Tab-separated table of C-alpha atoms in Angstrom:
chain	number	residue	atom	x	y	z
A	65	MET	CA	33.042	34.131	-12.988
A	66	THR	CA	35.041	30.936	-13.638
A	67	ILE	CA	33.665	27.420	-13.611
A	68	LYS	CA	35.700	26.664	-10.529
A	69	LYS	CA	34.044	29.471	-8.552
A	70	ILE	CA	30.612	28.464	-9.803
A	71	LYS	CA	31.177	24.993	-8.544
A	72	HIS	CA	32.350	26.339	-5.258
A	73	TRP	CA	29.214	28.375	-4.725
A	74	LEU	CA	27.088	25.482	-5.843
A	75	ARG	CA	28.717	23.217	-3.328
A	76	PHE	CA	28.417	25.930	-0.526
A	77	CYS	CA	24.686	26.406	-1.250
A	78	HIS	CA	24.132	22.687	-1.484
A	79	TYR	CA	25.620	22.100	1.996
A	80	TRP	CA	23.701	24.956	3.642
A	81	LEU	CA	20.415	23.936	1.968
A	82	GLY	CA	20.922	20.456	3.281
A	83	THR	CA	21.674	21.774	6.784
A	84	ILE	CA	18.546	23.976	6.893
A	85	ILE	CA	16.330	21.254	5.459
A	86	GLY	CA	17.759	18.721	7.865
A	87	ILE	CA	16.997	20.857	10.765
A	88	GLN	CA	13.353	21.277	9.670
A	89	LEU	CA	13.129	17.504	9.134
A	90	LEU	CA	14.268	16.998	12.739
A	91	ILE	CA	11.609	19.489	13.835
A	92	TRP	CA	8.905	17.552	11.903
A	93	LEU	CA	10.104	14.253	13.455
A	94	GLY	CA	10.056	15.817	16.966
A	95	THR	CA	6.672	17.469	16.734
A	96	GLY	CA	5.207	14.413	14.975
A	97	ILE	CA	6.255	12.217	17.939
A	98	TYR	CA	4.778	14.860	20.325
A	99	PHE	CA	1.419	14.726	18.434
A	100	ASN	CA	1.309	10.953	18.660
A	101	ILE	CA	2.141	10.602	22.315
A	102	THR	CA	0.009	13.527	23.538
A	103	PRO	CA	-3.619	12.907	24.514
A	104	SER	CA	-6.117	14.613	22.185
A	105	GLU	CA	-7.519	16.499	25.250
A	106	ASP	CA	-4.251	18.250	25.625
A	107	LEU	CA	-4.009	19.182	21.982
A	108	LYS	CA	-7.573	20.423	21.681
A	109	GLY	CA	-8.056	21.861	25.176
A	110	THR	CA	-11.142	19.713	25.917
A	111	HIS	CA	-10.258	18.682	29.501
A	112	TYR	CA	-13.220	20.807	30.941
A	113	TYR	CA	-15.022	21.358	27.646
A	114	ARG	CA	-18.545	20.354	26.756
A	115	SER	CA	-20.578	21.316	23.668
A	116	ILE	CA	-23.528	23.603	24.318
A	117	ALA	CA	-26.455	21.367	23.334
A	118	PRO	CA	-29.008	23.332	21.287
A	119	LEU	CA	-32.460	23.515	22.862
A	120	ASP	CA	-35.482	22.392	20.867
A	121	LEU	CA	-37.167	25.566	19.483
A	122	THR	CA	-40.522	23.797	19.842
A	123	ALA	CA	-40.124	24.305	23.628
A	124	PHE	CA	-41.003	27.970	22.995
A	125	SER	CA	-44.508	29.013	22.097
A	126	SER	CA	-44.593	30.683	18.664
A	127	HIS	CA	-47.431	32.917	19.829
A	128	ASP	CA	-45.133	34.601	22.407
A	129	LEU	CA	-42.444	35.427	19.801
A	130	GLU	CA	-42.253	38.684	18.068
A	131	PRO	CA	-43.472	38.369	14.421
A	132	LEU	CA	-40.447	38.078	12.085
A	133	SER	CA	-42.050	40.462	9.625
A	134	SER	CA	-42.021	43.243	12.106
A	135	ILE	CA	-38.369	42.560	12.912
A	136	LEU	CA	-37.272	42.603	9.321
A	137	GLU	CA	-39.004	46.024	8.764
A	138	ARG	CA	-36.481	47.667	11.145
A	139	PHE	CA	-33.340	46.334	9.476
A	140	LYS	CA	-31.722	46.508	6.035
A	141	PRO	CA	-32.501	43.567	3.667
A	142	MET	CA	-31.063	40.285	5.064
A	143	GLU	CA	-29.742	37.383	2.985
A	144	GLN	CA	-30.748	34.804	5.588
A	145	VAL	CA	-32.791	34.692	8.781
A	146	SER	CA	-32.728	31.872	11.359
A	147	THR	CA	-33.917	31.282	14.870
A	148	ILE	CA	-31.404	30.042	17.468
A	149	VAL	CA	-31.336	29.604	21.200
A	150	LEU	CA	-28.798	31.752	22.996
A	151	ASN	CA	-28.351	31.463	26.707
A	152	ASN	CA	-31.600	29.423	26.867
A	153	GLN	CA	-33.574	32.212	25.113
A	154	PRO	CA	-34.958	32.248	21.503
A	155	VAL	CA	-33.037	34.732	19.325
A	156	TYR	CA	-33.465	35.729	15.703
A	157	LEU	CA	-30.083	35.617	13.813
A	158	LEU	CA	-30.088	37.953	10.904
A	159	ASP	CA	-27.427	37.527	8.257
A	160	GLU	CA	-26.771	40.495	6.158
A	161	GLN	CA	-24.347	38.382	4.058
A	162	VAL	CA	-23.816	34.697	4.679
A	163	GLN	CA	-20.155	33.794	5.144
A	164	ARG	CA	-18.562	30.528	4.033
A	165	TYR	CA	-16.815	29.783	7.364
A	166	GLN	CA	-17.692	30.642	10.972
A	167	HIS	CA	-14.375	32.422	11.514
A	168	ASP	CA	-15.002	34.767	8.604
A	169	CYS	CA	-16.021	38.311	9.416
A	170	GLN	CA	-19.764	37.830	10.227
A	171	GLN	CA	-22.262	40.526	9.317
A	172	GLN	CA	-24.950	39.476	11.655
A	173	VAL	CA	-27.475	40.929	14.008
A	174	LEU	CA	-29.042	39.218	17.034
A	175	VAL	CA	-32.656	40.147	17.995
A	176	ASP	CA	-34.432	38.916	21.040
A	177	ALA	CA	-37.469	36.862	19.765
A	178	TYR	CA	-39.599	37.890	22.762
A	179	SER	CA	-39.038	41.650	22.937
A	180	GLY	CA	-37.752	42.400	19.417
A	181	LYS	CA	-34.804	44.252	20.916
A	182	GLU	CA	-31.295	43.907	19.528
A	183	VAL	CA	-29.071	41.582	21.577
A	184	LEU	CA	-25.433	42.556	22.134
A	185	ILE	CA	-22.825	40.100	23.439
A	186	ASP	CA	-21.709	41.940	26.568
A	187	ALA	CA	-19.469	40.617	29.315
A	188	ASP	CA	-22.347	39.150	31.400
A	189	LEU	CA	-23.762	37.271	28.431
A	190	ALA	CA	-20.283	36.066	27.294
A	191	GLU	CA	-19.540	34.792	30.800
A	192	SER	CA	-22.966	32.973	30.958
A	193	ILE	CA	-22.299	31.218	27.652
A	194	ALA	CA	-18.817	30.357	28.638
A	195	LEU	CA	-19.916	28.630	31.888
A	196	GLN	CA	-22.383	26.555	29.896
A	197	SER	CA	-19.399	24.923	28.111
A	198	TYR	CA	-17.232	24.461	31.254
A	199	THR	CA	-17.337	21.279	33.343
A	200	GLY	CA	-14.537	22.022	35.854
A	201	ALA	CA	-14.732	23.294	39.426
A	202	GLY	CA	-13.068	26.600	38.775
A	203	GLU	CA	-14.690	30.049	38.878
A	204	ILE	CA	-14.447	33.012	36.519
A	205	LYS	CA	-11.567	35.226	37.507
A	206	SER	CA	-11.572	37.810	34.698
A	207	HIS	CA	-12.896	38.685	31.236
A	208	ARG	CA	-11.719	40.951	28.491
A	209	GLN	CA	-12.813	41.835	25.056
A	210	LEU	CA	-10.444	41.210	22.157
A	211	SER	CA	-10.735	43.063	18.878
A	212	THR	CA	-7.851	42.162	16.683
A	213	SER	CA	-4.698	40.010	16.383
A	214	PHE	CA	-5.715	36.734	18.104
A	215	LYS	CA	-2.587	34.771	18.727
A	216	GLU	CA	-4.588	31.739	19.871
A	217	TRP	CA	-7.229	31.827	17.041
A	218	PRO	CA	-5.168	33.183	14.061
A	219	LYS	CA	-8.033	32.600	11.519
A	220	GLU	CA	-10.693	34.291	13.636
A	221	CYS	CA	-11.891	37.596	12.084
A	222	ASN	CA	-14.638	38.469	14.640
A	223	PRO	CA	-14.138	40.182	17.950
A	224	LEU	CA	-13.990	37.804	20.824
A	225	TRP	CA	-14.622	37.678	24.490
A	226	GLN	CA	-11.949	35.856	26.553
A	227	VAL	CA	-13.355	34.462	29.894
A	228	SER	CA	-10.528	33.215	32.109
A	229	ILE	CA	-11.166	30.504	34.675
A	230	SER	CA	-9.188	29.970	37.918
A	231	ASP	CA	-8.478	26.246	37.741
A	232	ASP	CA	-5.417	23.937	37.550
A	233	LEU	CA	-5.160	24.362	33.873
A	234	ASN	CA	-5.709	28.166	33.549
A	235	THR	CA	-8.591	27.623	31.196
A	236	ARG	CA	-9.560	30.339	28.784
A	237	ILE	CA	-12.878	30.245	27.021
A	238	TYR	CA	-13.504	32.309	23.863
A	239	ILE	CA	-16.886	33.520	22.750
A	240	ASN	CA	-17.678	35.195	19.402
A	241	GLY	CA	-18.552	38.843	20.167
A	242	VAL	CA	-20.951	39.116	17.191
A	243	ASN	CA	-23.234	36.059	17.505
A	244	GLY	CA	-22.351	34.497	20.872
A	245	ARG	CA	-20.873	31.308	19.260
A	246	LEU	CA	-18.554	29.316	21.453
A	247	VAL	CA	-15.175	29.457	19.661
A	248	GLY	CA	-13.366	27.022	21.979
A	249	HIS	CA	-11.227	26.442	25.007
A	250	LYS	CA	-7.468	27.158	25.572
A	251	ASN	CA	-5.283	26.251	28.574
A	252	ASP	CA	-1.718	25.569	29.645
A	253	HIS	CA	-1.588	22.280	27.627
A	254	THR	CA	-2.809	23.990	24.379
A	255	ASP	CA	-0.212	26.674	24.730
A	256	LEU	CA	2.495	23.988	24.267
A	257	ALA	CA	0.454	22.316	21.538
A	258	ASP	CA	0.089	25.499	19.644
A	259	LEU	CA	3.767	26.031	19.761
A	260	MET	CA	4.309	22.518	18.341
A	261	PHE	CA	1.705	23.159	15.582
A	262	LYS	CA	3.538	26.419	14.647
A	263	LEU	CA	6.849	24.616	14.370
A	264	HIS	CA	5.401	21.643	12.503
A	265	PHE	CA	3.534	23.788	9.904
A	266	MET	CA	6.122	26.578	9.844
A	267	ASP	CA	3.304	29.051	10.636
A	268	TYR	CA	5.591	31.739	11.962
A	269	LEU	CA	3.213	34.507	10.571
A	270	HIS	CA	0.268	33.248	12.701
A	271	GLN	CA	-1.954	32.493	9.615
A	272	GLY	CA	-3.255	29.246	10.997
A	273	SER	CA	-2.460	27.424	7.796
A	274	PHE	CA	0.237	25.202	6.255
A	275	ASN	CA	-0.172	27.256	3.038
A	276	ASN	CA	2.116	30.135	4.057
A	277	PRO	CA	5.230	31.902	2.673
A	278	PHE	CA	7.587	29.816	4.839
A	279	SER	CA	6.229	26.587	3.321
A	280	TRP	CA	6.581	28.044	-0.161
A	281	VAL	CA	10.289	29.020	0.497
A	282	PHE	CA	10.948	25.617	2.059
A	283	GLY	CA	9.524	23.883	-0.981
A	284	LEU	CA	11.690	25.926	-3.256
A	285	MET	CA	14.714	25.163	-1.092
A	286	MET	CA	14.049	21.441	-1.332
A	287	LEU	CA	13.802	21.734	-5.137
A	288	LEU	CA	17.171	23.595	-5.266
A	289	LEU	CA	18.701	20.974	-2.998
A	290	SER	CA	17.462	18.167	-5.320
A	291	LEU	CA	18.765	19.903	-8.433
A	292	SER	CA	22.127	20.722	-6.995
A	293	GLY	CA	22.416	17.069	-5.795
A	294	VAL	CA	21.590	15.846	-9.292
A	295	TYR	CA	24.209	18.125	-10.715
A	296	TRP	CA	26.907	16.825	-8.370
A	297	VAL	CA	26.069	13.242	-9.137
A	298	ILE	CA	26.386	13.906	-12.874
A	299	ASP	CA	29.563	15.900	-12.309
A	300	ASN	CA	31.100	13.125	-10.273
A	301	LEU	CA	30.181	10.555	-12.875
A	302	VAL	CA	31.686	12.722	-15.679
A	303	MET	CA	34.863	13.307	-13.620
A	304	LYS	CA	34.979	9.549	-12.825
A	305	ARG	CA	35.070	10.140	-9.090
A	306	TYR	CA	32.999	7.017	-8.447
A	307	ARG	CA	34.712	3.731	-8.575
A	308	PHE	CA	32.710	0.612	-9.207
A	309	LYS	CA	34.289	-2.745	-8.615
A	310	LEU	CA	32.730	-5.880	-9.861
A	311	LYS	CA	33.367	-9.030	-7.850
């Protein structure tokens, strides 16, 4: 391949790299403006959201609770045991293996602290927990259990319950199907916000992270654009294509 052809391909690649990177820069600018002018309630889906305040465990008499020792005898060795309040009832949360993040795959068992029976997050319990986090005037219109591939919660590894509310925002409330944790709210506003986040972070593989293959490729493309640009500056200087006039 001759030097002329090499320069032709370098110029071709430089122009196209510049075009692609320029488009992404415009996307960053547009989405950045959107994030700045959009209320945080629209971005986070907190219009009808309230945190579920934990009840004080001292409100429950320890004499009425099932002894923890008898509970542990029925299960395999646990790494951590804690007492929580779920749907206004004391519950033992048994961790077979403690995970670093809440969205990691939890190996947990819930046990009713009164009866000693295992607690499963069914539809009724999920709806009850969801309503505790909802402040709007809507009512539950449907629920469904999700097991894999959560488009709206890409990092979530655990099965979820989706509780849909009939209100002006089409609110959807998500409950962790393992331990009953409130994952969050989604609605029509967050659907647009999620799209903007996807474009801004180039998260086209639904990984929920900026550290994804598209970001790596884009970084490499910017490096190649910079190197090819430096080459053309040096080539133009050597070929004396720049004319400097001193006044």
